[in-house]
Structures are given as structure tokens and as C-alpha cells.
Amino acid sequence: MLYILVGQDDFSLQESLGEIKRGAGDQALLATNTTTLDGQQVTLDQLRTVCETLPFLAERRLVIVKGLLERFEPQGKSSRQKKIRRESNQQNEYKSLAAYLSKIPDSTILVLVDKRIKTSNPLFRGLSPKAEVKSFPLLRGNKLRQWIQRRVKEEGGNISPVAVDLMAKLVGGNLWIMANEINKLLLFASSRRIEEEDVKTVVSYAREANVFAMVDAILEFNARLAEQWLQQLLQEGAAPAYLLVMLSRQVQMIVRAKELSSQGKPKVEIQNRLGLISDFALGKTLEQAGRYTFKRLGEVYHRLLEADLSIKT
């Protein structure tokens, strides 16, 4: 059996891989019959050897290959001669792999795991008709809210729609972090329904929202409001060094977002380039980037540098 699991939502992908493992028979025996390979380095001969090895005291063996499809993704610009030579080598290689992997022994369960590939990927095109393909994109919008509600219910809890909206806004599509925050909320709320105030109190990203507010006040020269936010964050247990780092990081993010926006880059690309998973964080950063000049951001950044040097000297 051949599976292809693809996507940036690593949490859901790993859950699906867990289901495949549970369906493969005795888990104790499966542990001794599981092999994980690096798809960027593995050769056809190595794959053949592993896949054709008979399982030990079990009906099935499990072979997991990570990054094999990504190996055949189209590359960036290069010289025409190099490009032709690379494509020729890759064509021979992926055809051999596709021919073999489409007829692996019945005793082997092969799972190809990749983060992001294009539908034009030649190995993917060759294998997908003969495989069970599952895609796991990052969840957003209604799909993310539905996932939060379902997860809370599965864990035996209940959550208000307003609390769900705030969770989706603050945490975003990283389901590892989201699952951890949900567990904290369930413990905090005990047997009652999770409300918006619980999210503001417990969820780590709620503090980040207050950091954004402090940054806004500083950039607007509003010392009184900035000091209020600073005192609130300190009372909540935020360390001064943490706040300085967060402030410096946000100013850097604003500058980068402003530069990318001026180049006409779409929001999705800006989000990926900045490494922001939370839609809330992206929205606030773009909003701040549009409101402040490079000159003002430069002044703030130099003040932050002075503060950092003063602390260390």
C-alpha cells in the first residue's frame, strides 16, 4: 500500500500517520518493523532493499520516506546547460522510482511525507494515481474555527463562539500550539464552558496582543499609554528582557513588512517571508507598517539599540 501525505499542517499530518500505524496491526511488532528514510539522500537500491525485506513476526512492515517528492521540485534559475543536465538526470531517476514504488510488495506499507509540493512535480504525477493521497494545508477561517470546536468537544469540553473566534485570531493555524493552548484552557475552566475572558487570561498569544498595543503607543509618542501597557505586562509576569526583545522583533517585522509591501508582494508571501502563522500578527504588522514612516521606525530602532547596549554595559 502506498500513501502520500503532503502539507504544512504537520499536526494533522502526524495524526493521519498515526492512523496508518494503528491500522497496520500489532503496535509492538510494528515498532520493530518500521524504517524511516531521508528522501533527499535515499537511492532506489536502498528503497528496494528496505521495501522487499520481509516483516519480522508480523504481516506488515512500515517504510516512511520524508522529503522524497521535494527532491524533484522545479529548481530556481540556473544556466541553460546545467538546467538541461539536471532535468535529464532527474527524469531518469524519477521514472525509475515511480516504476518501482508503484509495485512494492503487499507486505510493505510505504508512506511518502512531504511539506509542500506542486501538482506539476513529476514523481507526484507518476505516483498519485496509484497512491492514497492526503493533503494537509494550514487551516484558516471557518475551517480553523471548526477544528477548534471539534478539538474542545473531543477533549470533553465546551467553548463559546466568541472564544473560538479569539483563539483563531490570536493563535492561527499552528495546530501543535493550538492543541496545547486548548489543553491549558480546559484545565483552567475545569467543567464549565470556556469563555472569551478565559482565552485572554490563559492563552500565551493574548500577551503578544498587548505587546502590539505597547508598540503602537511607543511609535505614536504616547508615553502615558505605553507606560500603562508596560506596567500591565510586567504585572502579568513578563520579564523586562522579554519585552525588549519583543519590541525589537516587532520593529524589525514592521520594517520588513513595509519593504515587502512597497515591492507589491501579496499578503501570503509576506506572511511566509516573515514566518508569521497567526493571522492576527500579520494583520497588526501590516497595519503598523502602513502607519509609520521608515524615518520614525529608524529612530525607534536606534533607541532600542541604545537600551540594549546600556543594559549590557
mmCIF file of C-alpha atoms in Angstrom:
data_model
loop_
_atom_site.group_PDB
_atom_site.id
_atom_site.type_symbol
_atom_site.label_atom_id
_atom_site.label_comp_id
_atom_site.label_asym_id
_atom_site.label_seq_id
_atom_site.Cartn_x
_atom_site.Cartn_y
_atom_site.Cartn_z
ATOM 1 C CA MET A 1 0.000 0.000 0.000
ATOM 2 C CA LEU A 2 1.299 3.453 -0.946
ATOM 3 C CA TYR A 3 0.319 6.658 0.879
ATOM 4 C CA ILE A 4 1.321 10.241 0.060
ATOM 5 C CA LEU A 5 0.874 12.717 2.926
ATOM 6 C CA VAL A 6 1.531 16.332 1.908
ATOM 7 C CA GLY A 7 1.082 19.679 3.641
ATOM 8 C CA GLN A 8 2.290 22.308 6.090
ATOM 9 C CA ASP A 9 -0.214 21.288 8.763
ATOM 10 C CA ASP A 10 2.211 18.897 10.445
ATOM 11 C CA PHE A 11 -0.178 18.239 13.357
ATOM 12 C CA SER A 12 -2.954 16.773 11.165
ATOM 13 C CA LEU A 13 -0.382 15.002 9.000
ATOM 14 C CA GLN A 14 1.110 13.259 12.042
ATOM 15 C CA GLU A 15 -2.380 12.288 13.234
ATOM 16 C CA SER A 16 -3.039 10.695 9.836
ATOM 17 C CA LEU A 17 0.294 8.865 10.021
ATOM 18 C CA GLY A 18 -0.741 7.616 13.460
ATOM 19 C CA GLU A 19 -3.968 6.209 11.989
ATOM 20 C CA ILE A 20 -1.973 4.378 9.309
ATOM 21 C CA LYS A 21 0.255 2.895 12.019
ATOM 22 C CA ARG A 22 -2.733 1.789 14.126
ATOM 23 C CA GLY A 23 -4.248 0.092 11.084
ATOM 24 C CA ALA A 24 -1.041 -1.856 10.391
ATOM 25 C CA GLY A 25 -1.533 -4.443 13.147
ATOM 26 C CA ASP A 26 0.163 -5.176 16.466
ATOM 27 C CA GLN A 27 1.906 -1.954 17.540
ATOM 28 C CA ALA A 28 4.655 -3.710 19.493
ATOM 29 C CA LEU A 29 5.613 -5.759 16.434
ATOM 30 C CA LEU A 30 5.217 -2.750 14.126
ATOM 31 C CA ALA A 31 7.864 -0.850 16.118
ATOM 32 C CA THR A 32 10.468 -3.431 15.112
ATOM 33 C CA ASN A 33 9.236 -3.397 11.511
ATOM 34 C CA THR A 34 9.336 0.367 10.886
ATOM 35 C CA THR A 35 12.060 2.135 8.892
ATOM 36 C CA THR A 36 12.324 5.910 8.355
ATOM 37 C CA LEU A 37 14.428 7.196 5.454
ATOM 38 C CA ASP A 38 15.677 10.597 4.315
ATOM 39 C CA GLY A 39 14.125 11.148 0.899
ATOM 40 C CA GLN A 40 16.759 13.707 -0.085
ATOM 41 C CA GLN A 41 19.521 11.093 0.131
ATOM 42 C CA VAL A 42 17.931 7.667 -0.338
ATOM 43 C CA THR A 43 18.725 5.677 -3.501
ATOM 44 C CA LEU A 44 16.497 3.310 -5.454
ATOM 45 C CA ASP A 45 18.601 0.330 -4.343
ATOM 46 C CA GLN A 46 18.212 1.303 -0.664
ATOM 47 C CA LEU A 47 14.461 1.663 -1.090
ATOM 48 C CA ARG A 48 14.226 -1.682 -2.843
ATOM 49 C CA THR A 49 16.219 -3.415 -0.104
ATOM 50 C CA VAL A 50 14.053 -1.974 2.693
ATOM 51 C CA CYS A 51 10.704 -2.469 0.951
ATOM 52 C CA GLU A 52 11.451 -6.074 -0.030
ATOM 53 C CA THR A 53 12.664 -7.118 3.425
ATOM 54 C CA LEU A 54 10.094 -9.485 4.908
ATOM 55 C CA PRO A 55 8.428 -8.271 8.132
ATOM 56 C CA PHE A 56 9.652 -9.923 11.351
ATOM 57 C CA LEU A 57 6.869 -11.928 13.072
ATOM 58 C CA ALA A 58 4.238 -9.622 11.556
ATOM 59 C CA GLU A 59 2.069 -9.276 8.454
ATOM 60 C CA ARG A 60 3.264 -5.799 7.502
ATOM 61 C CA ARG A 61 6.330 -3.592 7.624
ATOM 62 C CA LEU A 62 6.130 0.203 7.521
ATOM 63 C CA VAL A 63 8.524 2.365 5.494
ATOM 64 C CA ILE A 64 8.338 6.160 5.945
ATOM 65 C CA VAL A 65 10.257 8.361 3.491
ATOM 66 C CA LYS A 66 10.479 12.077 4.255
ATOM 67 C CA GLY A 67 11.173 14.628 1.525
ATOM 68 C CA LEU A 68 11.426 12.324 -1.493
ATOM 69 C CA LEU A 69 8.900 14.243 -3.598
ATOM 70 C CA GLU A 70 10.506 17.592 -2.695
ATOM 71 C CA ARG A 71 13.704 16.305 -4.269
ATOM 72 C CA PHE A 72 12.041 16.557 -7.678
ATOM 73 C CA GLU A 73 10.540 20.023 -7.260
ATOM 74 C CA PRO A 74 11.464 22.537 -10.024
ATOM 75 C CA GLN A 75 14.651 24.420 -9.100
ATOM 76 C CA GLY A 76 15.410 28.143 -9.349
ATOM 77 C CA LYS A 77 17.152 29.872 -12.203
ATOM 78 C CA SER A 78 20.438 28.406 -13.413
ATOM 79 C CA SER A 79 22.429 28.213 -16.620
ATOM 80 C CA ARG A 80 20.629 26.546 -19.506
ATOM 81 C CA GLN A 81 23.240 23.770 -19.791
ATOM 82 C CA LYS A 82 23.095 22.933 -16.071
ATOM 83 C CA LYS A 83 19.295 23.013 -16.119
ATOM 84 C CA ILE A 84 19.105 20.609 -19.088
ATOM 85 C CA ARG A 85 21.607 18.227 -17.476
ATOM 86 C CA ARG A 86 19.821 18.275 -14.097
ATOM 87 C CA GLU A 87 16.385 17.759 -15.665
ATOM 88 C CA SER A 88 17.733 14.836 -17.725
ATOM 89 C CA ASN A 89 19.213 13.170 -14.610
ATOM 90 C CA GLN A 90 16.053 13.787 -12.605
ATOM 91 C CA GLN A 91 13.861 12.416 -15.387
ATOM 92 C CA ASN A 92 15.748 9.122 -15.433
ATOM 93 C CA GLU A 93 15.716 8.956 -11.639
ATOM 94 C CA TYR A 94 12.033 9.744 -11.040
ATOM 95 C CA LYS A 95 10.911 7.342 -13.780
ATOM 96 C CA SER A 96 12.841 4.518 -12.137
ATOM 97 C CA LEU A 97 11.466 5.412 -8.708
ATOM 98 C CA ALA A 98 7.886 5.726 -9.987
ATOM 99 C CA ALA A 99 8.117 2.384 -11.792
ATOM 100 C CA TYR A 100 9.324 0.589 -8.646
ATOM 101 C CA LEU A 101 7.251 2.348 -5.967
ATOM 102 C CA SER A 102 4.012 1.670 -7.839
ATOM 103 C CA LYS A 103 4.540 -2.106 -7.407
ATOM 104 C CA ILE A 104 6.004 -2.559 -3.920
ATOM 105 C CA PRO A 105 5.291 -5.888 -2.144
ATOM 106 C CA ASP A 106 1.899 -6.303 -0.443
ATOM 107 C CA SER A 107 3.699 -6.842 2.863
ATOM 108 C CA THR A 108 5.050 -3.257 2.818
ATOM 109 C CA ILE A 109 3.183 -0.063 3.685
ATOM 110 C CA LEU A 110 5.083 2.847 2.137
ATOM 111 C CA VAL A 111 4.332 6.413 3.288
ATOM 112 C CA LEU A 112 5.838 9.411 1.482
ATOM 113 C CA VAL A 113 5.781 12.528 3.691
ATOM 114 C CA ASP A 114 6.418 15.997 2.241
ATOM 115 C CA LYS A 115 5.644 19.563 3.319
ATOM 116 C CA ARG A 116 4.940 21.465 0.119
ATOM 117 C CA ILE A 117 4.960 20.272 -3.473
ATOM 118 C CA LYS A 118 3.455 21.442 -6.750
ATOM 119 C CA THR A 119 0.979 19.370 -8.739
ATOM 120 C CA SER A 120 3.490 19.568 -11.613
ATOM 121 C CA ASN A 121 6.031 17.580 -9.562
ATOM 122 C CA PRO A 122 6.939 14.687 -11.915
ATOM 123 C CA LEU A 123 7.269 11.981 -9.240
ATOM 124 C CA PHE A 124 4.000 13.070 -7.627
ATOM 125 C CA ARG A 125 2.250 12.943 -11.010
ATOM 126 C CA GLY A 126 3.636 9.463 -11.624
ATOM 127 C CA LEU A 127 2.648 8.041 -8.223
ATOM 128 C CA SER A 128 -0.591 9.816 -7.278
ATOM 129 C CA PRO A 129 -2.907 7.656 -9.458
ATOM 130 C CA LYS A 130 -1.596 4.558 -7.643
ATOM 131 C CA ALA A 131 -1.494 6.030 -4.119
ATOM 132 C CA GLU A 132 -3.862 7.246 -1.434
ATOM 133 C CA VAL A 133 -3.095 10.968 -1.383
ATOM 134 C CA LYS A 134 -3.941 13.146 1.638
ATOM 135 C CA SER A 135 -3.350 16.892 1.704
ATOM 136 C CA PHE A 136 -2.935 18.936 4.897
ATOM 137 C CA PRO A 137 -2.833 22.702 4.193
ATOM 138 C CA LEU A 138 -2.684 25.145 7.102
ATOM 139 C CA LEU A 139 -6.215 25.718 8.382
ATOM 140 C CA ARG A 140 -7.694 29.216 8.193
ATOM 141 C CA GLY A 141 -11.036 30.946 8.664
ATOM 142 C CA ASN A 142 -14.094 28.737 9.186
ATOM 143 C CA LYS A 143 -12.106 25.507 8.859
ATOM 144 C CA LEU A 144 -9.812 26.558 11.702
ATOM 145 C CA ARG A 145 -12.770 27.580 13.895
ATOM 146 C CA GLN A 146 -14.487 24.251 13.202
ATOM 147 C CA TRP A 147 -11.286 22.414 14.156
ATOM 148 C CA ILE A 148 -11.089 24.313 17.476
ATOM 149 C CA GLN A 149 -14.702 23.478 18.328
ATOM 150 C CA ARG A 150 -14.217 19.822 17.401
ATOM 151 C CA ARG A 151 -10.981 19.524 19.370
ATOM 152 C CA VAL A 152 -12.511 21.045 22.522
ATOM 153 C CA LYS A 153 -15.510 18.711 22.220
ATOM 154 C CA GLU A 154 -13.303 15.641 21.711
ATOM 155 C CA GLU A 155 -11.407 16.573 24.884
ATOM 156 C CA GLY A 156 -14.692 16.709 26.821
ATOM 157 C CA GLY A 157 -15.072 20.485 26.974
ATOM 158 C CA ASN A 158 -17.282 23.280 25.674
ATOM 159 C CA ILE A 159 -16.304 26.678 24.243
ATOM 160 C CA SER A 160 -18.264 29.799 23.311
ATOM 161 C CA PRO A 161 -18.266 31.040 19.678
ATOM 162 C CA VAL A 162 -16.648 34.332 20.762
ATOM 163 C CA ALA A 163 -13.827 32.414 22.489
ATOM 164 C CA VAL A 164 -13.358 30.301 19.346
ATOM 165 C CA ASP A 165 -13.042 33.439 17.190
ATOM 166 C CA LEU A 166 -10.454 34.926 19.549
ATOM 167 C CA MET A 167 -8.441 31.680 19.621
ATOM 168 C CA ALA A 168 -8.389 31.550 15.815
ATOM 169 C CA LYS A 169 -7.361 35.198 15.640
ATOM 170 C CA LEU A 170 -4.577 35.006 18.219
ATOM 171 C CA VAL A 171 -3.012 31.595 17.612
ATOM 172 C CA GLY A 172 -3.592 30.966 13.896
ATOM 173 C CA GLY A 173 -3.063 27.699 12.023
ATOM 174 C CA ASN A 174 -0.255 26.096 14.058
ATOM 175 C CA LEU A 175 -2.296 23.215 15.487
ATOM 176 C CA TRP A 176 0.511 21.997 17.779
ATOM 177 C CA ILE A 177 0.352 25.326 19.613
ATOM 178 C CA MET A 178 -3.439 25.454 19.347
ATOM 179 C CA ALA A 179 -3.841 21.979 20.893
ATOM 180 C CA ASN A 180 -1.528 22.961 23.744
ATOM 181 C CA GLU A 181 -3.481 26.183 24.408
ATOM 182 C CA ILE A 182 -6.773 24.247 24.337
ATOM 183 C CA ASN A 183 -5.414 21.821 26.945
ATOM 184 C CA LYS A 184 -4.451 24.758 29.183
ATOM 185 C CA LEU A 185 -7.899 26.315 28.776
ATOM 186 C CA LEU A 186 -9.683 23.047 29.608
ATOM 187 C CA LEU A 187 -7.696 22.748 32.836
ATOM 188 C CA PHE A 188 -8.325 26.398 33.702
ATOM 189 C CA ALA A 189 -12.082 26.280 33.009
ATOM 190 C CA SER A 190 -12.477 22.861 34.642
ATOM 191 C CA SER A 191 -16.026 21.658 33.869
ATOM 192 C CA ARG A 192 -17.535 24.993 32.764
ATOM 193 C CA ARG A 193 -17.674 26.489 29.265
ATOM 194 C CA ILE A 194 -14.538 28.274 28.008
ATOM 195 C CA GLU A 195 -15.297 31.987 27.580
ATOM 196 C CA GLU A 196 -13.541 34.916 25.905
ATOM 197 C CA GLU A 197 -12.080 36.144 29.222
ATOM 198 C CA ASP A 198 -10.513 32.706 29.787
ATOM 199 C CA VAL A 199 -8.705 32.989 26.453
ATOM 200 C CA LYS A 200 -7.440 36.482 27.334
ATOM 201 C CA THR A 201 -6.213 35.207 30.703
ATOM 202 C CA VAL A 202 -4.638 31.901 29.712
ATOM 203 C CA VAL A 203 -3.580 31.919 26.049
ATOM 204 C CA SER A 204 0.064 32.939 25.604
ATOM 205 C CA TYR A 205 -0.691 34.839 22.398
ATOM 206 C CA ALA A 206 -3.012 37.208 24.292
ATOM 207 C CA ARG A 207 0.143 38.717 25.812
ATOM 208 C CA GLU A 208 1.520 39.231 22.311
ATOM 209 C CA ALA A 209 -1.602 41.286 21.507
ATOM 210 C CA ASN A 210 -0.749 43.555 24.452
ATOM 211 C CA VAL A 211 2.832 43.858 23.165
ATOM 212 C CA PHE A 212 1.405 45.088 19.836
ATOM 213 C CA ALA A 213 -0.593 47.707 21.756
ATOM 214 C CA MET A 214 2.553 48.835 23.603
ATOM 215 C CA VAL A 215 4.480 49.077 20.319
ATOM 216 C CA ASP A 216 1.687 51.203 18.833
ATOM 217 C CA ALA A 217 1.768 53.561 21.812
ATOM 218 C CA ILE A 218 5.568 53.918 21.595
ATOM 219 C CA LEU A 219 5.537 54.624 17.852
ATOM 220 C CA GLU A 220 2.770 57.194 18.399
ATOM 221 C CA PHE A 221 4.836 59.027 21.081
ATOM 222 C CA ASN A 222 2.062 58.204 23.592
ATOM 223 C CA ALA A 223 4.244 57.758 26.680
ATOM 224 C CA ARG A 224 1.325 57.561 29.129
ATOM 225 C CA LEU A 225 -0.438 54.730 27.275
ATOM 226 C CA ALA A 226 2.853 52.930 26.567
ATOM 227 C CA GLU A 227 3.691 53.000 30.272
ATOM 228 C CA GLN A 228 0.238 51.632 31.157
ATOM 229 C CA TRP A 229 0.718 48.687 28.804
ATOM 230 C CA LEU A 230 4.253 48.171 30.086
ATOM 231 C CA GLN A 231 3.076 48.042 33.706
ATOM 232 C CA GLN A 232 0.261 45.622 32.820
ATOM 233 C CA LEU A 233 2.657 43.284 31.028
ATOM 234 C CA LEU A 234 5.112 43.385 33.929
ATOM 235 C CA GLN A 235 2.293 42.638 36.390
ATOM 236 C CA GLU A 236 1.319 39.643 34.237
ATOM 237 C CA GLY A 237 4.832 38.287 34.754
ATOM 238 C CA ALA A 238 6.554 39.376 31.534
ATOM 239 C CA ALA A 239 10.315 39.790 32.029
ATOM 240 C CA PRO A 240 11.804 43.187 31.002
ATOM 241 C CA ALA A 241 14.338 41.448 28.740
ATOM 242 C CA TYR A 242 11.483 39.586 27.025
ATOM 243 C CA LEU A 243 9.615 42.842 26.385
ATOM 244 C CA LEU A 244 12.707 44.494 24.901
ATOM 245 C CA VAL A 245 13.237 41.510 22.603
ATOM 246 C CA MET A 246 9.565 41.500 21.565
ATOM 247 C CA LEU A 247 9.638 45.243 20.904
ATOM 248 C CA SER A 248 12.840 44.973 18.822
ATOM 249 C CA ARG A 249 11.444 41.971 16.939
ATOM 250 C CA GLN A 250 8.220 43.816 16.121
ATOM 251 C CA VAL A 251 10.018 46.894 14.814
ATOM 252 C CA GLN A 252 12.111 44.597 12.589
ATOM 253 C CA MET A 253 8.923 42.888 11.376
ATOM 254 C CA ILE A 254 7.293 46.239 10.592
ATOM 255 C CA VAL A 255 10.322 47.395 8.571
ATOM 256 C CA ARG A 256 10.450 44.128 6.600
ATOM 257 C CA ALA A 257 6.679 44.149 6.005
ATOM 258 C CA LYS A 258 6.833 47.786 4.853
ATOM 259 C CA GLU A 259 9.625 46.981 2.391
ATOM 260 C CA LEU A 260 7.820 43.899 1.012
ATOM 261 C CA SER A 261 4.551 45.826 0.710
ATOM 262 C CA SER A 262 6.334 48.594 -1.217
ATOM 263 C CA GLN A 263 7.535 45.908 -3.642
ATOM 264 C CA GLY A 264 3.918 44.863 -4.231
ATOM 265 C CA LYS A 265 4.277 41.421 -2.631
ATOM 266 C CA PRO A 266 0.953 39.666 -1.830
ATOM 267 C CA LYS A 267 -0.093 39.087 1.795
ATOM 268 C CA VAL A 268 0.526 35.331 1.624
ATOM 269 C CA GLU A 269 4.130 35.832 0.504
ATOM 270 C CA ILE A 270 4.719 38.489 3.186
ATOM 271 C CA GLN A 271 3.320 36.132 5.815
ATOM 272 C CA ASN A 272 5.602 33.305 4.690
ATOM 273 C CA ARG A 273 8.681 35.579 4.441
ATOM 274 C CA LEU A 274 8.091 36.925 7.958
ATOM 275 C CA GLY A 275 7.361 33.451 9.358
ATOM 276 C CA LEU A 276 4.028 34.579 10.847
ATOM 277 C CA ILE A 277 1.424 31.853 11.357
ATOM 278 C CA SER A 278 -1.095 33.957 13.297
ATOM 279 C CA ASP A 279 -3.400 35.989 11.024
ATOM 280 C CA PHE A 280 -3.758 38.470 13.883
ATOM 281 C CA ALA A 281 0.009 39.057 13.996
ATOM 282 C CA LEU A 282 0.145 39.506 10.217
ATOM 283 C CA GLY A 283 -2.774 41.959 10.219
ATOM 284 C CA LYS A 284 -1.308 44.087 13.015
ATOM 285 C CA THR A 285 2.152 44.122 11.454
ATOM 286 C CA LEU A 286 0.811 45.240 8.062
ATOM 287 C CA GLU A 287 -1.359 47.857 9.738
ATOM 288 C CA GLN A 288 1.620 49.258 11.643
ATOM 289 C CA ALA A 289 3.779 49.127 8.509
ATOM 290 C CA GLY A 290 1.252 51.321 6.720
ATOM 291 C CA ARG A 291 1.024 53.863 9.533
ATOM 292 C CA TYR A 292 4.673 54.636 10.268
ATOM 293 C CA THR A 293 7.484 56.057 8.158
ATOM 294 C CA PHE A 294 10.899 54.452 7.732
ATOM 295 C CA LYS A 295 12.335 57.543 9.452
ATOM 296 C CA ARG A 296 10.217 57.024 12.571
ATOM 297 C CA LEU A 297 10.958 53.286 12.655
ATOM 298 C CA GLY A 298 14.686 54.037 12.333
ATOM 299 C CA GLU A 299 14.535 56.409 15.307
ATOM 300 C CA VAL A 300 12.813 53.772 17.444
ATOM 301 C CA TYR A 301 15.241 51.063 16.384
ATOM 302 C CA HIS A 302 18.267 53.188 17.348
ATOM 303 C CA ARG A 303 16.687 53.860 20.754
ATOM 304 C CA LEU A 304 16.218 50.106 21.207
ATOM 305 C CA LEU A 305 19.874 49.553 20.334
ATOM 306 C CA GLU A 306 20.886 52.160 22.917
ATOM 307 C CA ALA A 307 18.718 50.460 25.551
ATOM 308 C CA ASP A 308 20.218 47.052 24.779
ATOM 309 C CA LEU A 309 23.782 48.407 24.978
ATOM 310 C CA SER A 310 23.011 50.233 28.224
ATOM 311 C CA ILE A 311 21.690 47.032 29.818
ATOM 312 C CA LYS A 312 24.775 45.061 28.781
ATOM 313 C CA THR A 313 27.331 47.691 29.780
#
